[in-house]
């Protein structure tokens, strides 16, 4: 696997002598979702600021695709294009009088011709679901909308890596979920994503890799289950255990569960309990997967109105836009695949509306789940009009 960002013996002290980063060695794989987790002051933001050259290390080095970062103006421009950074506070990032000008700032600075700027800004705003917001002043927008504008500003420069410092801080639960779901979509499109957070629930369910930091050092890295499965380590870092991990340890302590790894989500927790109770699963409902870019809205309406679907989930900006346009109310907007599997396991049928690479991702996730759990869930994929394919 290609190493996209590496650090070697990286250290950084601020001007007042605070040593924020102490000899960090990490390497991050291309295409992964990585969460830097740790309490306030652990050094997460400082490390991120060094990954795209905003801060220059006192010692050690950062490598991008195997090459050490250089700090002359041209090299910095190029690394900041390749590794885009979304700040914790959107007001630190948004400064232009209109949304369009804000998103266009990066591409204009990179010297893109005006046609290309227009195209990239249009694409980025569409991606984050803010078409029609071009003339609005960013400071009049909600917190979630500001975050989307900040993300669009980075997207418009076509980065390979996106770094987001505490992407959900100060957002309400629905906005947080929308942002995290957008990040999933970007990752399915091939982007490497690095977030920092002290929200353990978010990191646990989202990250392919967790890097736990404390006092300027990396104390553990691994899968979310490896890192959060270590109760002492998490407590020592002054963090909470994710709820499913807490329940898992309780079940282990009472002798109710004996599996060696904590469940990753509610679906796995329910499976563990059902397996333990020996109850056979009831007949499963069906899951429909619909590619909203390819299927006419009437087809989707027909399916829903026929009342064969009890729950509807929307994954990605295109699905959300269609649901708004057609007045289709979504029951699930985050964790959609697992929630639909949970419903199918209780005999209900569900529709997943999505697009692009996430269609196959949804199908594979359901098939993998069925293979691992032994459950039988009928899945139907609709990718062209009148073409339901039994999978
Ligand atoms: P985190 O993102 O994990 O909360 P930070 O990287 O912001 O951690 O901070 C790491 C350490 O560096 C903390 O001790 C913090 O007080 C210190 N620090 C951060 N920014 C500055 C600054 N501009 N000047 C001096 N110290 C700073």
PDB file of N, CA and C in Angstrom, residues 196-292:
ATOM      1  N   UNK A 196      -9.020  14.997  13.291  1.00  0.00           N
ATOM      2  CA  UNK A 196      -8.682  14.938  14.712  1.00  0.00           C
ATOM      3  C   UNK A 196      -9.985  15.031  15.471  1.00  0.00           C
ATOM      4  N   UNK A 197     -10.034  14.360  16.598  1.00  0.00           N
ATOM      5  CA  UNK A 197     -11.261  14.434  17.394  1.00  0.00           C
ATOM      6  C   UNK A 197     -11.009  13.936  18.808  1.00  0.00           C
ATOM      7  N   UNK A 198     -11.811  14.433  19.753  1.00  0.00           N
ATOM      8  CA  UNK A 198     -11.832  13.746  21.043  1.00  0.00           C
ATOM      9  C   UNK A 198     -13.196  13.085  21.238  1.00  0.00           C
ATOM     10  N   UNK A 199     -13.984  13.041  20.146  1.00  0.00           N
ATOM     11  CA  UNK A 199     -15.273  12.357  20.169  1.00  0.00           C
ATOM     12  C   UNK A 199     -15.024  10.879  19.866  1.00  0.00           C
ATOM     13  N   UNK A 200     -15.002  10.079  20.923  1.00  0.00           N
ATOM     14  CA  UNK A 200     -14.627   8.674  20.748  1.00  0.00           C
ATOM     15  C   UNK A 200     -15.674   7.885  19.967  1.00  0.00           C
ATOM     16  N   UNK A 201     -16.952   8.258  20.099  1.00  0.00           N
ATOM     17  CA  UNK A 201     -17.997   7.529  19.359  1.00  0.00           C
ATOM     18  C   UNK A 201     -17.765   7.700  17.860  1.00  0.00           C
ATOM     19  N   UNK A 202     -17.460   8.922  17.493  1.00  0.00           N
ATOM     20  CA  UNK A 202     -17.238   9.248  16.089  1.00  0.00           C
ATOM     21  C   UNK A 202     -16.004   8.502  15.562  1.00  0.00           C
ATOM     22  N   UNK A 203     -14.908   8.586  16.291  1.00  0.00           N
ATOM     23  CA  UNK A 203     -13.670   7.950  15.829  1.00  0.00           C
ATOM     24  C   UNK A 203     -13.859   6.438  15.732  1.00  0.00           C
ATOM     25  N   UNK A 204     -14.549   5.868  16.704  1.00  0.00           N
ATOM     26  CA  UNK A 204     -14.676   4.408  16.767  1.00  0.00           C
ATOM     27  C   UNK A 204     -15.436   3.858  15.568  1.00  0.00           C
ATOM     28  N   UNK A 205     -16.519   4.526  15.206  1.00  0.00           N
ATOM     29  CA  UNK A 205     -17.333   3.966  14.126  1.00  0.00           C
ATOM     30  C   UNK A 205     -16.804   4.353  12.747  1.00  0.00           C
ATOM     31  N   UNK A 206     -15.996   5.415  12.682  1.00  0.00           N
ATOM     32  CA  UNK A 206     -15.643   5.967  11.375  1.00  0.00           C
ATOM     33  C   UNK A 206     -14.269   5.535  10.847  1.00  0.00           C
ATOM     34  N   UNK A 207     -13.296   5.448  11.745  1.00  0.00           N
ATOM     35  CA  UNK A 207     -11.897   5.383  11.281  1.00  0.00           C
ATOM     36  C   UNK A 207     -11.446   3.979  10.874  1.00  0.00           C
ATOM     37  N   UNK A 208     -10.657   3.912   9.808  1.00  0.00           N
ATOM     38  CA  UNK A 208      -9.957   2.665   9.468  1.00  0.00           C
ATOM     39  C   UNK A 208      -8.774   2.496  10.418  1.00  0.00           C
ATOM     40  N   UNK A 209      -8.162   3.613  10.758  1.00  0.00           N
ATOM     41  CA  UNK A 209      -7.002   3.563  11.655  1.00  0.00           C
ATOM     42  C   UNK A 209      -7.132   4.668  12.698  1.00  0.00           C
ATOM     43  N   UNK A 210      -6.818   4.327  13.934  1.00  0.00           N
ATOM     44  CA  UNK A 210      -6.862   5.314  15.015  1.00  0.00           C
ATOM     45  C   UNK A 210      -5.437   5.527  15.524  1.00  0.00           C
ATOM     46  N   UNK A 211      -5.070   6.807  15.663  1.00  0.00           N
ATOM     47  CA  UNK A 211      -3.761   7.136  16.240  1.00  0.00           C
ATOM     48  C   UNK A 211      -4.055   7.871  17.539  1.00  0.00           C
ATOM     49  N   UNK A 212      -3.691   7.229  18.652  1.00  0.00           N
ATOM     50  CA  UNK A 212      -3.998   7.819  19.962  1.00  0.00           C
ATOM     51  C   UNK A 212      -2.807   8.651  20.422  1.00  0.00           C
ATOM     52  N   UNK A 213      -3.079   9.927  20.713  1.00  0.00           N
ATOM     53  CA  UNK A 213      -2.000  10.837  21.121  1.00  0.00           C
ATOM     54  C   UNK A 213      -2.206  11.315  22.550  1.00  0.00           C
ATOM     55  N   UNK A 214      -1.076  11.568  23.207  1.00  0.00           N
ATOM     56  CA  UNK A 214      -1.128  12.133  24.555  1.00  0.00           C
ATOM     57  C   UNK A 214       0.189  12.863  24.787  1.00  0.00           C
ATOM     58  N   UNK A 215       0.105  14.054  25.328  1.00  0.00           N
ATOM     59  CA  UNK A 215       1.305  14.837  25.670  1.00  0.00           C
ATOM     60  C   UNK A 215       2.318  14.905  24.533  1.00  0.00           C
ATOM     61  N   UNK A 216       1.854  15.122  23.322  1.00  0.00           N
ATOM     62  CA  UNK A 216       2.761  15.314  22.184  1.00  0.00           C
ATOM     63  C   UNK A 216       3.348  14.043  21.618  1.00  0.00           C
ATOM     64  N   UNK A 217       2.858  12.875  22.099  1.00  0.00           N
ATOM     65  CA  UNK A 217       3.404  11.611  21.609  1.00  0.00           C
ATOM     66  C   UNK A 217       2.288  10.705  21.114  1.00  0.00           C
ATOM     67  N   UNK A 218       2.654   9.755  20.238  1.00  0.00           N
ATOM     68  CA  UNK A 218       1.692   8.730  19.823  1.00  0.00           C
ATOM     69  C   UNK A 218       1.813   7.586  20.814  1.00  0.00           C
ATOM     70  N   UNK A 219       0.708   7.285  21.518  1.00  0.00           N
ATOM     71  CA  UNK A 219       0.802   6.205  22.502  1.00  0.00           C
ATOM     72  C   UNK A 219       0.304   4.875  21.953  1.00  0.00           C
ATOM     73  N   UNK A 220      -0.497   4.890  20.905  1.00  0.00           N
ATOM     74  CA  UNK A 220      -0.923   3.627  20.280  1.00  0.00           C
ATOM     75  C   UNK A 220      -1.515   3.940  18.915  1.00  0.00           C
ATOM     76  N   UNK A 221      -1.292   3.063  17.962  1.00  0.00           N
ATOM     77  CA  UNK A 221      -2.014   3.174  16.692  1.00  0.00           C
ATOM     78  C   UNK A 221      -2.463   1.796  16.264  1.00  0.00           C
ATOM     79  N   UNK A 222      -3.575   1.738  15.576  1.00  0.00           N
ATOM     80  CA  UNK A 222      -4.115   0.445  15.149  1.00  0.00           C
ATOM     81  C   UNK A 222      -5.552   0.619  14.712  1.00  0.00           C
ATOM     82  N   UNK A 223      -6.256  -0.513  14.587  1.00  0.00           N
ATOM     83  CA  UNK A 223      -7.670  -0.410  14.236  1.00  0.00           C
ATOM     84  C   UNK A 223      -8.416   0.176  15.436  1.00  0.00           C
ATOM     85  N   UNK A 224      -9.625   0.649  15.181  1.00  0.00           N
ATOM     86  CA  UNK A 224     -10.417   1.234  16.266  1.00  0.00           C
ATOM     87  C   UNK A 224     -10.629   0.197  17.371  1.00  0.00           C
ATOM     88  N   UNK A 225     -10.860  -1.061  16.979  1.00  0.00           N
ATOM     89  CA  UNK A 225     -11.104  -2.097  17.991  1.00  0.00           C
ATOM     90  C   UNK A 225      -9.859  -2.372  18.824  1.00  0.00           C
ATOM     91  N   UNK A 226      -8.691  -2.343  18.184  1.00  0.00           N
ATOM     92  CA  UNK A 226      -7.443  -2.559  18.945  1.00  0.00           C
ATOM     93  C   UNK A 226      -7.250  -1.448  19.965  1.00  0.00           C
ATOM     94  N   UNK A 227      -7.363  -0.211  19.484  1.00  0.00           N
ATOM     95  CA  UNK A 227      -7.038   0.921  20.350  1.00  0.00           C
ATOM     96  C   UNK A 227      -8.098   1.076  21.441  1.00  0.00           C
ATOM     97  N   UNK A 228      -9.372   1.078  21.058  1.00  0.00           N
ATOM     98  CA  UNK A 228     -10.421   1.314  22.067  1.00  0.00           C
ATOM     99  C   UNK A 228     -10.732   0.059  22.887  1.00  0.00           C
ATOM    100  N   UNK A 229     -10.202  -1.096  22.437  1.00  0.00           N
ATOM    101  CA  UNK A 229     -10.393  -2.316  23.227  1.00  0.00           C
ATOM    102  C   UNK A 229      -9.523  -2.321  24.469  1.00  0.00           C
ATOM    103  N   UNK A 230      -8.538  -1.424  24.546  1.00  0.00           N
ATOM    104  CA  UNK A 230      -7.614  -1.371  25.677  1.00  0.00           C
ATOM    105  C   UNK A 230      -8.113  -0.340  26.700  1.00  0.00           C
ATOM    106  N   UNK A 231      -8.869  -0.836  27.673  1.00  0.00           N
ATOM    107  CA  UNK A 231      -9.562   0.055  28.615  1.00  0.00           C
ATOM    108  C   UNK A 231      -8.575   0.957  29.368  1.00  0.00           C
ATOM    109  N   UNK A 232      -7.479   0.373  29.861  1.00  0.00           N
ATOM    110  CA  UNK A 232      -6.537   1.159  30.676  1.00  0.00           C
ATOM    111  C   UNK A 232      -5.913   2.278  29.845  1.00  0.00           C
ATOM    112  N   UNK A 233      -5.586   1.929  28.615  1.00  0.00           N
ATOM    113  CA  UNK A 233      -4.966   2.914  27.725  1.00  0.00           C
ATOM    114  C   UNK A 233      -5.899   4.111  27.505  1.00  0.00           C
ATOM    115  N   UNK A 234      -7.167   3.812  27.256  1.00  0.00           N
ATOM    116  CA  UNK A 234      -8.137   4.873  26.972  1.00  0.00           C
ATOM    117  C   UNK A 234      -8.364   5.735  28.218  1.00  0.00           C
ATOM    118  N   UNK A 235      -8.477   5.093  29.372  1.00  0.00           N
ATOM    119  CA  UNK A 235      -8.683   5.864  30.614  1.00  0.00           C
ATOM    120  C   UNK A 235      -7.459   6.717  30.894  1.00  0.00           C
ATOM    121  N   UNK A 236      -6.278   6.136  30.672  1.00  0.00           N
ATOM    122  CA  UNK A 236      -5.026   6.838  30.926  1.00  0.00           C
ATOM    123  C   UNK A 236      -4.918   8.090  30.047  1.00  0.00           C
ATOM    124  N   UNK A 237      -5.536   8.011  28.865  1.00  0.00           N
ATOM    125  CA  UNK A 237      -5.508   9.169  27.956  1.00  0.00           C
ATOM    126  C   UNK A 237      -6.652  10.138  28.279  1.00  0.00           C
ATOM    127  N   UNK A 238      -7.341   9.926  29.358  1.00  0.00           N
ATOM    128  CA  UNK A 238      -8.456  10.770  29.810  1.00  0.00           C
ATOM    129  C   UNK A 238      -9.581  10.833  28.774  1.00  0.00           C
ATOM    130  N   UNK A 239      -9.838   9.669  28.133  1.00  0.00           N
ATOM    131  CA  UNK A 239     -10.952   9.587  27.191  1.00  0.00           C
ATOM    132  C   UNK A 239     -11.977   8.585  27.717  1.00  0.00           C
ATOM    133  N   UNK A 240     -13.181   8.633  27.130  1.00  0.00           N
ATOM    134  CA  UNK A 240     -14.220   7.665  27.498  1.00  0.00           C
ATOM    135  C   UNK A 240     -14.138   6.476  26.548  1.00  0.00           C
ATOM    136  N   UNK A 241     -14.708   5.354  26.961  1.00  0.00           N
ATOM    137  CA  UNK A 241     -14.847   4.247  26.024  1.00  0.00           C
ATOM    138  C   UNK A 241     -16.087   4.501  25.169  1.00  0.00           C
ATOM    139  N   UNK A 242     -16.050   4.111  23.889  1.00  0.00           N
ATOM    140  CA  UNK A 242     -17.289   4.167  23.106  1.00  0.00           C
ATOM    141  C   UNK A 242     -18.346   3.278  23.772  1.00  0.00           C
ATOM    142  N   UNK A 243     -19.611   3.655  23.645  1.00  0.00           N
ATOM    143  CA  UNK A 243     -20.676   2.960  24.369  1.00  0.00           C
ATOM    144  C   UNK A 243     -20.694   1.456  24.084  1.00  0.00           C
ATOM    145  N   UNK A 244     -20.568   1.066  22.806  1.00  0.00           N
ATOM    146  CA  UNK A 244     -20.635  -0.390  22.512  1.00  0.00           C
ATOM    147  C   UNK A 244     -19.465  -1.129  23.158  1.00  0.00           C
ATOM    148  N   UNK A 245     -18.321  -0.457  23.291  1.00  0.00           N
ATOM    149  CA  UNK A 245     -17.164  -1.109  23.923  1.00  0.00           C
ATOM    150  C   UNK A 245     -17.414  -1.239  25.426  1.00  0.00           C
ATOM    151  N   UNK A 246     -18.018  -0.222  26.013  1.00  0.00           N
ATOM    152  CA  UNK A 246     -18.365  -0.256  27.436  1.00  0.00           C
ATOM    153  C   UNK A 246     -19.320  -1.419  27.715  1.00  0.00           C
ATOM    154  N   UNK A 247     -20.341  -1.537  26.859  1.00  0.00           N
ATOM    155  CA  UNK A 247     -21.322  -2.629  27.041  1.00  0.00           C
ATOM    156  C   UNK A 247     -20.633  -3.982  26.861  1.00  0.00           C
ATOM    157  N   UNK A 248     -19.764  -4.043  25.863  1.00  0.00           N
ATOM    158  CA  UNK A 248     -19.024  -5.288  25.596  1.00  0.00           C
ATOM    159  C   UNK A 248     -18.250  -5.740  26.839  1.00  0.00           C
ATOM    160  N   UNK A 249     -17.533  -4.809  27.478  1.00  0.00           N
ATOM    161  CA  UNK A 249     -16.746  -5.193  28.659  1.00  0.00           C
ATOM    162  C   UNK A 249     -17.659  -5.639  29.797  1.00  0.00           C
ATOM    163  N   UNK A 250     -18.821  -5.010  29.890  1.00  0.00           N
ATOM    164  CA  UNK A 250     -19.796  -5.413  30.911  1.00  0.00           C
ATOM    165  C   UNK A 250     -20.262  -6.853  30.640  1.00  0.00           C
ATOM    166  N   UNK A 251     -20.530  -7.145  29.351  1.00  0.00           N
ATOM    167  CA  UNK A 251     -20.990  -8.491  28.990  1.00  0.00           C
ATOM    168  C   UNK A 251     -19.898  -9.531  29.265  1.00  0.00           C
ATOM    169  N   UNK A 252     -18.658  -9.147  28.973  1.00  0.00           N
ATOM    170  CA  UNK A 252     -17.525 -10.058  29.237  1.00  0.00           C
ATOM    171  C   UNK A 252     -17.427 -10.294  30.749  1.00  0.00           C
ATOM    172  N   UNK A 253     -17.494  -9.186  31.514  1.00  0.00           N
ATOM    173  CA  UNK A 253     -17.367  -9.277  32.974  1.00  0.00           C
ATOM    174  C   UNK A 253     -18.427 -10.188  33.579  1.00  0.00           C
ATOM    175  N   UNK A 254     -19.616 -10.200  33.003  1.00  0.00           N
ATOM    176  CA  UNK A 254     -20.700 -11.032  33.537  1.00  0.00           C
ATOM    177  C   UNK A 254     -20.730 -12.425  32.903  1.00  0.00           C
ATOM    178  N   UNK A 255     -19.755 -12.687  32.038  1.00  0.00           N
ATOM    179  CA  UNK A 255     -19.706 -14.006  31.395  1.00  0.00           C
ATOM    180  C   UNK A 255     -20.767 -14.182  30.321  1.00  0.00           C
ATOM    181  N   UNK A 256     -21.365 -13.079  29.868  1.00  0.00           N
ATOM    182  CA  UNK A 256     -22.427 -13.189  28.851  1.00  0.00           C
ATOM    183  C   UNK A 256     -21.823 -13.279  27.450  1.00  0.00           C
ATOM    184  N   UNK A 257     -20.665 -12.648  27.255  1.00  0.00           N
ATOM    185  CA  UNK A 257     -20.012 -12.727  25.939  1.00  0.00           C
ATOM    186  C   UNK A 257     -18.586 -13.219  26.138  1.00  0.00           C
ATOM    187  N   UNK A 258     -18.090 -13.918  25.116  1.00  0.00           N
ATOM    188  CA  UNK A 258     -16.716 -14.423  25.231  1.00  0.00           C
ATOM    189  C   UNK A 258     -15.851 -14.073  24.024  1.00  0.00           C
ATOM    190  N   UNK A 259     -16.385 -13.314  23.080  1.00  0.00           N
ATOM    191  CA  UNK A 259     -15.590 -13.001  21.880  1.00  0.00           C
ATOM    192  C   UNK A 259     -14.407 -12.105  22.251  1.00  0.00           C
ATOM    193  N   UNK A 260     -13.334 -12.207  21.464  1.00  0.00           N
ATOM    194  CA  UNK A 260     -12.093 -11.541  21.874  1.00  0.00           C
ATOM    195  C   UNK A 260     -12.035 -10.069  21.486  1.00  0.00           C
ATOM    196  N   UNK A 261     -12.885  -9.638  20.551  1.00  0.00           N
ATOM    197  CA  UNK A 261     -12.838  -8.228  20.136  1.00  0.00           C
ATOM    198  C   UNK A 261     -14.182  -7.570  20.374  1.00  0.00           C
ATOM    199  N   UNK A 262     -14.178  -6.305  20.777  1.00  0.00           N
ATOM    200  CA  UNK A 262     -15.463  -5.636  20.979  1.00  0.00           C
ATOM    201  C   UNK A 262     -16.195  -5.446  19.655  1.00  0.00           C
ATOM    202  N   UNK A 263     -17.537  -5.392  19.696  1.00  0.00           N
ATOM    203  CA  UNK A 263     -18.279  -5.127  18.457  1.00  0.00           C
ATOM    204  C   UNK A 263     -17.972  -3.720  17.970  1.00  0.00           C
ATOM    205  N   UNK A 264     -18.074  -3.525  16.680  1.00  0.00           N
ATOM    206  CA  UNK A 264     -17.730  -2.215  16.109  1.00  0.00           C
ATOM    207  C   UNK A 264     -18.933  -1.280  16.147  1.00  0.00           C
ATOM    208  N   UNK A 265     -20.123  -1.875  16.176  1.00  0.00           N
ATOM    209  CA  UNK A 265     -21.325  -1.037  16.070  1.00  0.00           C
ATOM    210  C   UNK A 265     -22.512  -1.788  16.670  1.00  0.00           C
ATOM    211  N   UNK A 266     -23.673  -1.142  16.615  1.00  0.00           N
ATOM    212  CA  UNK A 266     -24.866  -1.734  17.234  1.00  0.00           C
ATOM    213  C   UNK A 266     -25.239  -3.043  16.549  1.00  0.00           C
ATOM    214  N   UNK A 267     -25.025  -3.086  15.223  1.00  0.00           N
ATOM    215  CA  UNK A 267     -25.338  -4.302  14.477  1.00  0.00           C
ATOM    216  C   UNK A 267     -24.560  -5.488  15.041  1.00  0.00           C
ATOM    217  N   UNK A 268     -23.254  -5.295  15.219  1.00  0.00           N
ATOM    218  CA  UNK A 268     -22.434  -6.398  15.737  1.00  0.00           C
ATOM    219  C   UNK A 268     -22.784  -6.715  17.191  1.00  0.00           C
ATOM    220  N   UNK A 269     -23.143  -5.681  17.957  1.00  0.00           N
ATOM    221  CA  UNK A 269     -23.529  -5.910  19.352  1.00  0.00           C
ATOM    222  C   UNK A 269     -24.800  -6.757  19.411  1.00  0.00           C
ATOM    223  N   UNK A 270     -25.779  -6.423  18.553  1.00  0.00           N
ATOM    224  CA  UNK A 270     -27.035  -7.187  18.526  1.00  0.00           C
ATOM    225  C   UNK A 270     -26.764  -8.631  18.119  1.00  0.00           C
ATOM    226  N   UNK A 271     -25.873  -8.817  17.137  1.00  0.00           N
ATOM    227  CA  UNK A 271     -25.544 -10.173  16.690  1.00  0.00           C
ATOM    228  C   UNK A 271     -24.956 -10.982  17.832  1.00  0.00           C
ATOM    229  N   UNK A 272     -24.066 -10.303  18.565  1.00  0.00           N
ATOM    230  CA  UNK A 272     -23.403 -10.988  19.676  1.00  0.00           C
ATOM    231  C   UNK A 272     -24.451 -11.457  20.700  1.00  0.00           C
ATOM    232  N   UNK A 273     -25.411 -10.587  21.005  1.00  0.00           N
ATOM    233  CA  UNK A 273     -26.425 -10.928  22.005  1.00  0.00           C
ATOM    234  C   UNK A 273     -27.383 -11.993  21.481  1.00  0.00           C
ATOM    235  N   UNK A 274     -27.733 -11.864  20.197  1.00  0.00           N
ATOM    236  CA  UNK A 274     -28.662 -12.836  19.622  1.00  0.00           C
ATOM    237  C   UNK A 274     -28.024 -14.221  19.584  1.00  0.00           C
ATOM    238  N   UNK A 275     -26.743 -14.229  19.210  1.00  0.00           N
ATOM    239  CA  UNK A 275     -26.008 -15.485  19.144  1.00  0.00           C
ATOM    240  C   UNK A 275     -25.986 -16.126  20.522  1.00  0.00           C
ATOM    241  N   UNK A 276     -25.757 -15.290  21.550  1.00  0.00           N
ATOM    242  CA  UNK A 276     -25.664 -15.776  22.923  1.00  0.00           C
ATOM    243  C   UNK A 276     -27.005 -16.340  23.387  1.00  0.00           C
ATOM    244  N   UNK A 277     -28.104 -15.616  23.028  1.00  0.00           N
ATOM    245  CA  UNK A 277     -29.408 -16.056  23.526  1.00  0.00           C
ATOM    246  C   UNK A 277     -29.904 -17.294  22.778  1.00  0.00           C
ATOM    247  N   UNK A 278     -29.239 -17.590  21.632  1.00  0.00           N
ATOM    248  CA  UNK A 278     -29.606 -18.783  20.877  1.00  0.00           C
ATOM    249  C   UNK A 278     -30.877 -18.613  20.066  1.00  0.00           C
ATOM    250  N   UNK A 279     -31.487 -17.427  20.097  1.00  0.00           N
ATOM    251  CA  UNK A 279     -32.688 -17.197  19.299  1.00  0.00           C
ATOM    252  C   UNK A 279     -32.347 -17.235  17.819  1.00  0.00           C
ATOM    253  N   UNK A 280     -33.106 -17.970  17.055  1.00  0.00           N
ATOM    254  CA  UNK A 280     -32.883 -17.965  15.611  1.00  0.00           C
ATOM    255  C   UNK A 280     -33.339 -16.635  15.037  1.00  0.00           C
ATOM    256  N   UNK A 281     -32.712 -16.218  13.963  1.00  0.00           N
ATOM    257  CA  UNK A 281     -33.138 -14.961  13.344  1.00  0.00           C
ATOM    258  C   UNK A 281     -34.480 -15.182  12.645  1.00  0.00           C
ATOM    259  N   UNK A 282     -35.348 -14.137  12.660  1.00  0.00           N
ATOM    260  CA  UNK A 282     -36.601 -14.283  11.934  1.00  0.00           C
ATOM    261  C   UNK A 282     -36.359 -14.017  10.446  1.00  0.00           C
ATOM    262  N   UNK A 283     -37.396 -14.275   9.637  1.00  0.00           N
ATOM    263  CA  UNK A 283     -37.242 -14.078   8.186  1.00  0.00           C
ATOM    264  C   UNK A 283     -36.846 -12.633   7.900  1.00  0.00           C
ATOM    265  N   UNK A 284     -35.866 -12.476   7.027  1.00  0.00           N
ATOM    266  CA  UNK A 284     -35.340 -11.135   6.781  1.00  0.00           C
ATOM    267  C   UNK A 284     -36.190 -10.366   5.788  1.00  0.00           C
ATOM    268  N   UNK A 285     -36.163  -9.045   5.929  1.00  0.00           N
ATOM    269  CA  UNK A 285     -36.751  -8.180   4.913  1.00  0.00           C
ATOM    270  C   UNK A 285     -35.750  -8.015   3.777  1.00  0.00           C
ATOM    271  N   UNK A 286     -36.172  -7.251   2.782  1.00  0.00           N
ATOM    272  CA  UNK A 286     -35.336  -7.098   1.580  1.00  0.00           C
ATOM    273  C   UNK A 286     -34.676  -5.715   1.615  1.00  0.00           C
ATOM    274  N   UNK A 287     -33.486  -5.611   1.061  1.00  0.00           N
ATOM    275  CA  UNK A 287     -32.854  -4.285   0.954  1.00  0.00           C
ATOM    276  C   UNK A 287     -32.721  -3.931  -0.524  1.00  0.00           C
ATOM    277  N   UNK A 288     -33.307  -2.798  -0.896  1.00  0.00           N
ATOM    278  CA  UNK A 288     -33.159  -2.278  -2.256  1.00  0.00           C
ATOM    279  C   UNK A 288     -32.041  -1.248  -2.243  1.00  0.00           C
ATOM    280  N   UNK A 289     -31.183  -1.293  -3.257  1.00  0.00           N
ATOM    281  CA  UNK A 289     -30.140  -0.275  -3.374  1.00  0.00           C
ATOM    282  C   UNK A 289     -30.356   0.448  -4.699  1.00  0.00           C
ATOM    283  N   UNK A 290     -30.476   1.753  -4.615  1.00  0.00           N
ATOM    284  CA  UNK A 290     -30.827   2.503  -5.816  1.00  0.00           C
ATOM    285  C   UNK A 290     -29.756   3.547  -6.143  1.00  0.00           C
ATOM    286  N   UNK A 291     -29.261   3.526  -7.371  1.00  0.00           N
ATOM    287  CA  UNK A 291     -28.303   4.531  -7.826  1.00  0.00           C
ATOM    288  C   UNK A 291     -29.097   5.745  -8.336  1.00  0.00           C
ATOM    289  N   UNK A 292     -29.135   6.813  -7.528  1.00  0.00           N
ATOM    290  CA  UNK A 292     -30.013   7.947  -7.873  1.00  0.00           C
ATOM    291  C   UNK A 292     -29.531   8.707  -9.107  1.00  0.00           C
TER     292      UNK A 292
END
